[in-house]
Amino acid sequence: MAILVTGGGMVGSQIAAQLLERGDKFLLFDAAPPLHHLSTVVDPGKVKIVRGDLLSMPDLIHTIRKEGIDRIIHTAGMLLSGVRERPYDGINVNIMGTANVLEAARLEGVKRVVFTSTGLVSFGAVDPAWPEPVEPDFQMKMLTHRPKAVYPVTKFACEYIGLCYHQLYNVDFVTVRLGSVFGPFLGTASSIPGRTIDQFIRPAIAGKKVVVEDPLLSYGGGADYVYSKDTARACICACDAAPEKIKARVYTVSGGQFVTFQDLIDTVKKIFPKVEIELKHVSKTGAAGFPYPNTQPKDISRSRDEIGYVPEYPLERALKDYAEWLEKYQRMIV
Ligand SMILES: NC(=O)c1ccc[n+]([C@@H]2O[C@H](COP(=O)([O-])OP(=O)(O)OC[C@H]3O[C@@H](n4cnc5c(N)ncnc54)[C@H](O)[C@@H]3O)[C@@H](O)[C@H]2O)c1
């Protein structure tokens, strides 16, 4: 039996590296596998990669049958910026793509489906007066607190559809709501948090000046960063967790620290004491252009209790690890 990992990007590639290390049987399923990037994270000769589209039910069913898939970790999809630019495609890929994964899992008797959602589902809710850390089952006013972008709406829809597939059709569906993911990616990261970190680390490594000027890549309040290696581990924890431990089915995954933009700058300066940073524009609103700054961290205690996820990469350790990877591969980045 084998695990199907949809998506071989920033998160999927790290899942592949960790599954390979454990000796698990698995394969990556991606419509456009980023092969150059993958070659910096895993030995491509040891990883089976299938070029397939989430929107093609035959691609999914064929792969599940042929490879004897019994669990799926579903990371493929479009992220915030992509969905902002192409909302219709984002709705199609994220919602119909996930519906296909769930339906294929139901038809083929797959044991578990782990879905990667986003902490942004609460971004419309968490206004500056939010009183406490945000737990996965946060109290939400259905209309005023609805997510304020199409991307998190697609993720919310998938969470609800998946929970119905569990309740009505016995598909063992588990969601991990990822915080602000960053980490190795050869090329421009799809994620805004990935690019927020890159605007510091890539010039710092190259001995160049850092200029902060893109309004989307700074923020007021705090951010729940999570290193891609922790994210991958959380997905694998959710895939492995004993069924009797799983109660909530929706788990928040962050690095366990609430990081202000100034904290981020201070940590970068600690690692690269000589770096020069010019702040041309620092946004005071929420990350990625959202209206509210985040004033409360995410509560990750349920993830620890039910799926056994505990972050291993606090910001400084994560940035150092990422910098090591960049040192090695920066010449391949065009
Ligand atoms: N990176 C973040 O900050 C972040 C935060 C929260 C949640 N997430 C979620 O985590 C998951 C993984 O994120 P990532 O950073 O690895 O993204 P990524 O863009 O690096 O990787 C996504 C992969 O999905 C593939 N893909 C897209 N459409 C497809 C389709 N129709 N069929 C098959 N493959 C397709 C792409 O080719 C890409 O390789 C996503 O679902 C994302 O929404 C990411």
Coordinates of C-alpha atoms and ligand atoms in Angstrom, one line a residue:
M1 CA 0.0 0.0 0.0
A2 CA 1.2 3.5 -0.7
I3 CA 0.6 7.2 0.1
L4 CA -0.5 9.5 -2.7
V5 CA 0.9 13.1 -2.2
T6 CA -0.9 15.5 -4.5
G7 CA 1.3 18.5 -5.2
G8 CA 5.1 18.6 -5.3
G9 CA 5.6 22.2 -4.4
M10 CA 7.0 23.9 -1.3
V11 CA 5.0 21.7 1.1
G12 CA 4.7 18.5 -1.0
S13 CA 8.4 18.3 -1.7
Q14 CA 9.2 18.3 2.0
I15 CA 6.6 15.6 2.6
A16 CA 8.3 13.6 -0.1
A17 CA 11.7 14.1 1.6
Q18 CA 10.3 13.0 5.0
L19 CA 8.4 9.9 3.6
L20 CA 11.6 8.9 1.7
E21 CA 13.6 9.2 4.9
R22 CA 11.1 6.9 6.7
G23 CA 11.2 4.4 3.9
D24 CA 7.4 4.8 3.1
K25 CA 6.0 3.8 -0.2
F26 CA 4.6 6.9 -1.9
L27 CA 4.2 8.9 -5.1
L28 CA 3.9 12.6 -6.0
F29 CA 1.0 13.6 -8.3
D30 CA 1.3 17.0 -9.9
A31 CA 0.0 18.6 -13.1
A32 CA 3.3 20.4 -13.5
P33 CA 5.9 18.9 -11.2
P34 CA 8.6 21.4 -10.3
L35 CA 11.4 19.0 -11.1
H36 CA 14.3 21.4 -10.7
H37 CA 13.1 22.3 -7.2
L38 CA 12.4 18.7 -6.3
S39 CA 15.9 17.7 -7.2
T40 CA 17.2 20.1 -4.4
V41 CA 15.1 18.4 -1.8
V42 CA 14.9 14.7 -2.7
D43 CA 16.9 12.3 -4.8
P44 CA 14.7 12.3 -8.0
G45 CA 15.9 8.8 -8.8
K46 CA 14.2 7.5 -5.6
V47 CA 10.8 9.3 -6.0
K48 CA 8.0 8.3 -8.2
I49 CA 6.4 11.3 -9.8
V50 CA 3.1 11.1 -11.8
R51 CA 2.1 14.0 -14.0
G52 CA -1.7 14.2 -13.4
D53 CA -4.4 16.7 -13.0
L54 CA -6.8 17.0 -10.0
L55 CA -9.5 17.9 -12.5
S56 CA -9.2 14.6 -14.2
M57 CA -11.1 11.9 -12.4
P58 CA -9.5 9.2 -14.7
D59 CA -6.0 10.4 -13.7
L60 CA -6.8 10.1 -10.0
I61 CA -8.7 6.8 -10.1
H62 CA -6.1 5.2 -12.4
T63 CA -3.2 6.3 -10.1
I64 CA -5.0 5.1 -7.0
R65 CA -5.7 1.7 -8.5
K66 CA -2.4 1.2 -10.2
E67 CA -0.3 2.2 -7.2
G68 CA -2.4 0.6 -4.5
I69 CA -3.0 3.9 -2.7
D70 CA -4.5 3.6 0.7
R71 CA -3.9 7.2 2.0
I72 CA -3.8 10.6 0.4
I73 CA -2.1 13.8 1.5
H74 CA -3.7 16.5 -0.6
T75 CA -1.6 19.6 -1.1
A76 CA -2.1 20.4 -4.8
G77 CA -4.0 23.5 -5.6
M78 CA -3.8 27.3 -6.2
L79 CA -2.8 29.7 -3.5
L80 CA -3.9 33.2 -2.5
S81 CA -2.2 35.2 -5.2
G82 CA -3.1 32.8 -7.9
V83 CA -6.7 32.7 -6.9
R84 CA -6.8 36.6 -6.7
E85 CA -5.6 36.7 -10.3
R86 CA -7.7 33.9 -11.6
P87 CA -10.7 33.3 -9.3
Y88 CA -12.6 31.0 -11.6
D89 CA -9.7 28.7 -12.1
G90 CA -9.0 28.9 -8.4
I91 CA -12.5 27.8 -7.5
N92 CA -12.4 25.1 -10.1
V93 CA -9.0 23.6 -9.1
N94 CA -9.4 24.0 -5.4
I95 CA -13.0 23.0 -4.9
M96 CA -13.6 20.6 -7.8
G97 CA -10.1 19.2 -7.5
T98 CA -10.7 18.4 -3.9
A99 CA -14.1 17.1 -4.6
N100 CA -12.5 14.7 -7.1
V101 CA -9.9 13.6 -4.5
L102 CA -12.7 12.9 -2.0
E103 CA -14.9 11.1 -4.5
A104 CA -12.0 9.0 -5.8
A105 CA -11.2 8.2 -2.2
R106 CA -14.8 7.1 -1.5
L107 CA -15.1 5.0 -4.7
E108 CA -11.7 3.3 -4.1
G109 CA -11.9 2.8 -0.4
V110 CA -8.9 5.0 0.5
K111 CA -8.4 4.9 4.2
R112 CA -7.6 8.5 5.0
V113 CA -7.5 11.9 3.2
V114 CA -5.4 14.7 4.7
F115 CA -6.4 18.1 3.3
T116 CA -4.2 21.2 3.5
S117 CA -6.4 24.2 4.4
T118 CA -5.2 27.6 5.5
G119 CA -5.2 29.8 8.7
L120 CA -6.7 32.5 6.4
V121 CA -10.1 31.0 6.9
S122 CA -10.2 33.2 10.1
F123 CA -8.7 36.3 8.6
G124 CA -12.1 37.9 8.1
A125 CA -13.1 37.2 11.6
V126 CA -10.0 38.2 13.6
D127 CA -10.4 41.9 13.9
P128 CA -8.1 43.9 16.2
A129 CA -10.4 43.5 19.1
W130 CA -10.3 39.7 19.0
P131 CA -10.0 38.6 22.6
E132 CA -8.1 35.3 22.7
P133 CA -5.9 32.9 20.7
V134 CA -7.7 31.6 17.7
E135 CA -8.7 28.0 18.1
P136 CA -9.8 25.9 15.1
D137 CA -13.5 26.0 16.1
F138 CA -13.4 29.8 16.6
Q139 CA -16.7 31.6 17.1
M140 CA -17.7 33.1 13.9
K141 CA -20.5 35.3 12.7
M142 CA -21.5 33.6 9.5
L143 CA -21.7 36.8 7.5
T144 CA -19.6 39.5 9.1
H145 CA -16.8 37.1 9.9
R146 CA -16.8 35.3 6.6
P147 CA -13.4 34.9 4.9
K148 CA -12.6 38.0 2.9
A149 CA -11.0 36.5 -0.2
V150 CA -12.0 33.8 -2.7
Y151 CA -9.0 31.6 -1.8
P152 CA -9.9 31.0 1.9
V153 CA -13.5 30.5 0.8
T154 CA -12.4 27.7 -1.5
K155 CA -10.6 26.1 1.5
F156 CA -13.6 26.6 3.9
A157 CA -15.8 25.0 1.3
C158 CA -13.5 22.0 1.0
E159 CA -13.3 21.6 4.8
Y160 CA -17.1 21.4 5.0
I161 CA -17.4 19.1 2.0
G162 CA -14.7 16.8 3.4
L163 CA -16.4 16.7 6.8
C164 CA -19.6 15.7 5.1
Y165 CA -17.7 13.0 3.2
H166 CA -16.6 11.7 6.6
Q167 CA -20.0 11.9 8.2
L168 CA -22.0 10.6 5.3
Y169 CA -19.7 8.3 3.3
N170 CA -17.1 7.2 5.9
V171 CA -14.1 8.8 4.2
D172 CA -11.6 9.4 7.0
F173 CA -11.0 13.1 6.3
V174 CA -8.6 15.2 8.4
T175 CA -7.7 18.9 7.7
V176 CA -4.5 20.7 8.7
R177 CA -4.9 24.5 8.5
L178 CA -1.5 25.7 7.7
G179 CA -0.2 29.1 9.0
S180 CA 2.2 31.2 7.0
V181 CA 4.4 28.7 5.2
F182 CA 7.9 29.5 4.1
G183 CA 11.0 27.4 3.2
P184 CA 13.0 26.1 0.3
F185 CA 11.6 26.6 -3.1
L186 CA 13.6 27.0 -6.3
G187 CA 12.0 29.9 -8.0
T188 CA 9.3 32.3 -6.8
A189 CA 7.3 30.9 -4.0
S190 CA 3.5 30.7 -4.7
S191 CA 2.8 31.8 -1.2
I192 CA 3.0 35.4 0.1
P193 CA 4.6 34.4 3.4
G194 CA 7.3 32.5 1.4
R195 CA 8.0 35.7 -0.6
T196 CA 7.9 37.8 2.6
I197 CA 10.7 35.8 4.0
D198 CA 12.6 35.6 0.6
Q199 CA 12.7 39.4 0.3
F200 CA 15.1 39.3 3.3
I201 CA 16.9 36.1 3.1
R202 CA 17.8 35.9 -0.6
P203 CA 19.5 39.3 -0.8
A204 CA 21.1 38.8 2.7
I205 CA 22.7 35.5 1.5
A206 CA 24.0 37.3 -1.7
G207 CA 25.4 40.2 0.4
K208 CA 23.0 42.6 -1.1
K209 CA 20.8 45.3 0.5
V210 CA 17.3 44.4 1.5
V211 CA 14.6 46.8 0.3
V212 CA 11.1 46.4 1.7
E213 CA 8.7 48.1 -0.6
D214 CA 5.9 45.7 -1.8
P215 CA 2.8 46.4 0.4
L216 CA 1.8 42.8 0.2
L217 CA 5.1 41.6 1.8
S218 CA 4.9 43.4 5.2
Y219 CA 2.2 43.5 7.8
G220 CA 1.0 45.0 11.1
G221 CA 0.2 42.7 14.0
G222 CA 1.7 39.3 14.0
A223 CA 2.0 36.2 11.8
D224 CA 1.9 32.5 12.5
Y225 CA 4.9 31.4 10.4
V226 CA 5.6 27.8 10.0
Y227 CA 8.6 26.3 8.3
S228 CA 7.8 23.9 5.4
K229 CA 9.6 21.0 7.2
D230 CA 7.3 21.4 10.2
T231 CA 4.3 21.7 7.8
A232 CA 5.3 18.5 6.1
R233 CA 5.6 16.7 9.5
A234 CA 2.2 18.0 10.5
C235 CA 0.7 16.5 7.3
I236 CA 2.4 13.2 8.0
C237 CA 1.2 13.2 11.7
A238 CA -2.3 13.8 10.4
C239 CA -1.9 10.9 7.9
D240 CA -0.5 8.5 10.6
A241 CA -2.7 9.4 13.6
A242 CA -4.7 6.6 15.1
P243 CA -8.4 6.9 14.2
E244 CA -9.5 6.8 17.9
K245 CA -7.3 9.9 18.7
I246 CA -8.9 12.0 16.0
K247 CA -11.9 14.0 17.4
A248 CA -11.9 17.5 15.9
R249 CA -10.7 16.6 12.4
V250 CA -9.6 20.2 11.8
Y251 CA -6.1 21.1 13.2
T252 CA -4.2 24.3 13.2
V253 CA -0.5 24.1 12.3
S254 CA 1.9 26.9 13.0
G255 CA 5.5 27.3 14.2
G256 CA 4.1 28.1 17.7
Q257 CA 5.4 31.7 17.7
F258 CA 3.6 34.9 17.0
V259 CA 6.0 37.0 14.9
T260 CA 5.7 40.7 14.3
F261 CA 7.3 42.3 11.3
Q262 CA 9.9 43.9 13.6
D263 CA 10.6 40.4 15.2
L264 CA 11.3 39.1 11.7
I265 CA 13.7 42.0 11.0
D266 CA 15.4 41.5 14.3
T267 CA 15.9 37.7 13.7
V268 CA 17.2 38.4 10.2
K269 CA 19.7 40.9 11.6
K270 CA 20.8 38.4 14.3
I271 CA 21.6 35.8 11.6
F272 CA 23.1 38.3 9.1
P273 CA 24.6 41.0 11.4
K274 CA 26.0 42.9 8.4
V275 CA 22.7 43.1 6.4
E276 CA 21.4 46.5 5.4
I277 CA 17.6 46.8 5.5
E278 CA 15.8 49.8 3.9
L279 CA 12.1 50.0 4.8
K280 CA 10.4 52.0 2.0
H281 CA 6.9 50.8 2.9
V282 CA 5.7 48.8 5.9
S283 CA 2.1 47.9 5.8
K284 CA 0.1 48.4 9.0
T285 CA -2.8 46.2 7.9
G286 CA -3.0 42.4 7.9
A287 CA -0.6 40.2 6.0
A288 CA -1.1 39.8 2.2
G289 CA -3.2 43.0 2.1
F290 CA -6.0 41.7 4.3
P291 CA -7.7 44.5 6.2
Y292 CA -7.2 43.4 9.8
P293 CA -3.8 43.0 11.4
N294 CA -3.6 39.7 13.3
T295 CA -3.6 40.5 17.0
Q296 CA -3.9 36.9 18.3
P297 CA -1.8 33.8 17.7
K298 CA -3.4 30.6 16.6
D299 CA -4.0 27.9 19.2
I300 CA -2.2 24.7 18.2
S301 CA -2.9 22.7 21.3
R302 CA -5.5 20.4 19.6
S303 CA -2.9 19.4 17.0
R304 CA -0.5 18.4 19.7
D305 CA -3.1 16.4 21.6
E306 CA -4.8 14.6 18.7
I307 CA -2.3 14.2 15.9
G308 CA 0.9 14.6 17.9
Y309 CA 2.2 17.7 16.1
V310 CA 4.7 19.8 17.9
P311 CA 6.7 22.4 16.0
E312 CA 10.5 21.8 15.8
Y313 CA 11.6 24.9 13.9
P314 CA 11.1 28.2 15.8
L315 CA 11.7 31.2 13.5
E316 CA 15.5 31.5 14.1
R317 CA 16.2 27.8 13.6
A318 CA 14.0 27.8 10.5
L319 CA 15.7 30.8 8.9
K320 CA 19.1 29.3 9.5
D321 CA 18.1 26.0 8.0
Y322 CA 16.6 27.8 5.0
A323 CA 19.7 29.9 4.6
E324 CA 21.8 26.7 4.5
W325 CA 19.7 25.3 1.7
L326 CA 19.9 28.7 -0.2
E327 CA 23.7 28.8 0.2
K328 CA 23.8 25.5 -1.5
Y329 CA 21.4 26.1 -4.3
Q330 CA 21.2 29.9 -4.9
R331 CA 23.2 29.5 -8.2
M332 CA 20.3 27.4 -9.6
I333 CA 17.8 30.2 -8.8
V334 CA 17.2 32.4 -11.9
Ligands
LIG1 N1 2.5 28.1 1.3 C1 1.6 28.6 2.2 O1 1.9 29.7 2.8 C2 0.3 27.9 2.6 C3 -0.4 28.4 3.7 C4 -1.6 27.7 4.0 C5 -2.0 26.7 3.2 N2 -1.3 26.3 2.1 C6 -1.8 25.2 1.3 O2 -0.8 24.2 1.3 C7 -0.9 23.5 0.0 C8 0.5 23.4 -0.6 O3 1.1 24.7 -0.7 P1 2.5 25.0 -1.4 O4 3.1 26.2 -0.8 O5 3.2 23.7 -1.4 O6 2.0 25.3 -2.9 P2 2.8 25.2 -4.2 O7 2.3 26.2 -5.2 O8 4.3 25.3 -4.0 O9 2.5 23.7 -4.7 C9 1.2 23.4 -5.2 C10 1.4 22.3 -6.4 O10 0.1 22.0 -6.8 C11 0.2 21.7 -8.2 N3 -1.1 21.8 -8.8 C12 -1.8 23.0 -9.0 N4 -3.0 22.7 -9.7 C13 -3.0 21.3 -9.9 C14 -3.9 20.5 -10.5 N5 -5.0 20.9 -11.1 N6 -3.6 19.1 -10.5 C15 -2.4 18.7 -10.0 N7 -1.5 19.5 -9.4 C16 -1.8 20.8 -9.4 C17 1.2 22.8 -8.7 O11 1.8 22.3 -9.9 C18 2.2 22.9 -7.6 O12 3.4 22.1 -7.8 C19 -1.9 24.3 -0.8 O13 -3.1 23.6 -0.9 C20 -2.0 25.6 -0.1 O14 -3.3 26.1 -0.3 C21 -0.1 26.9 1.8

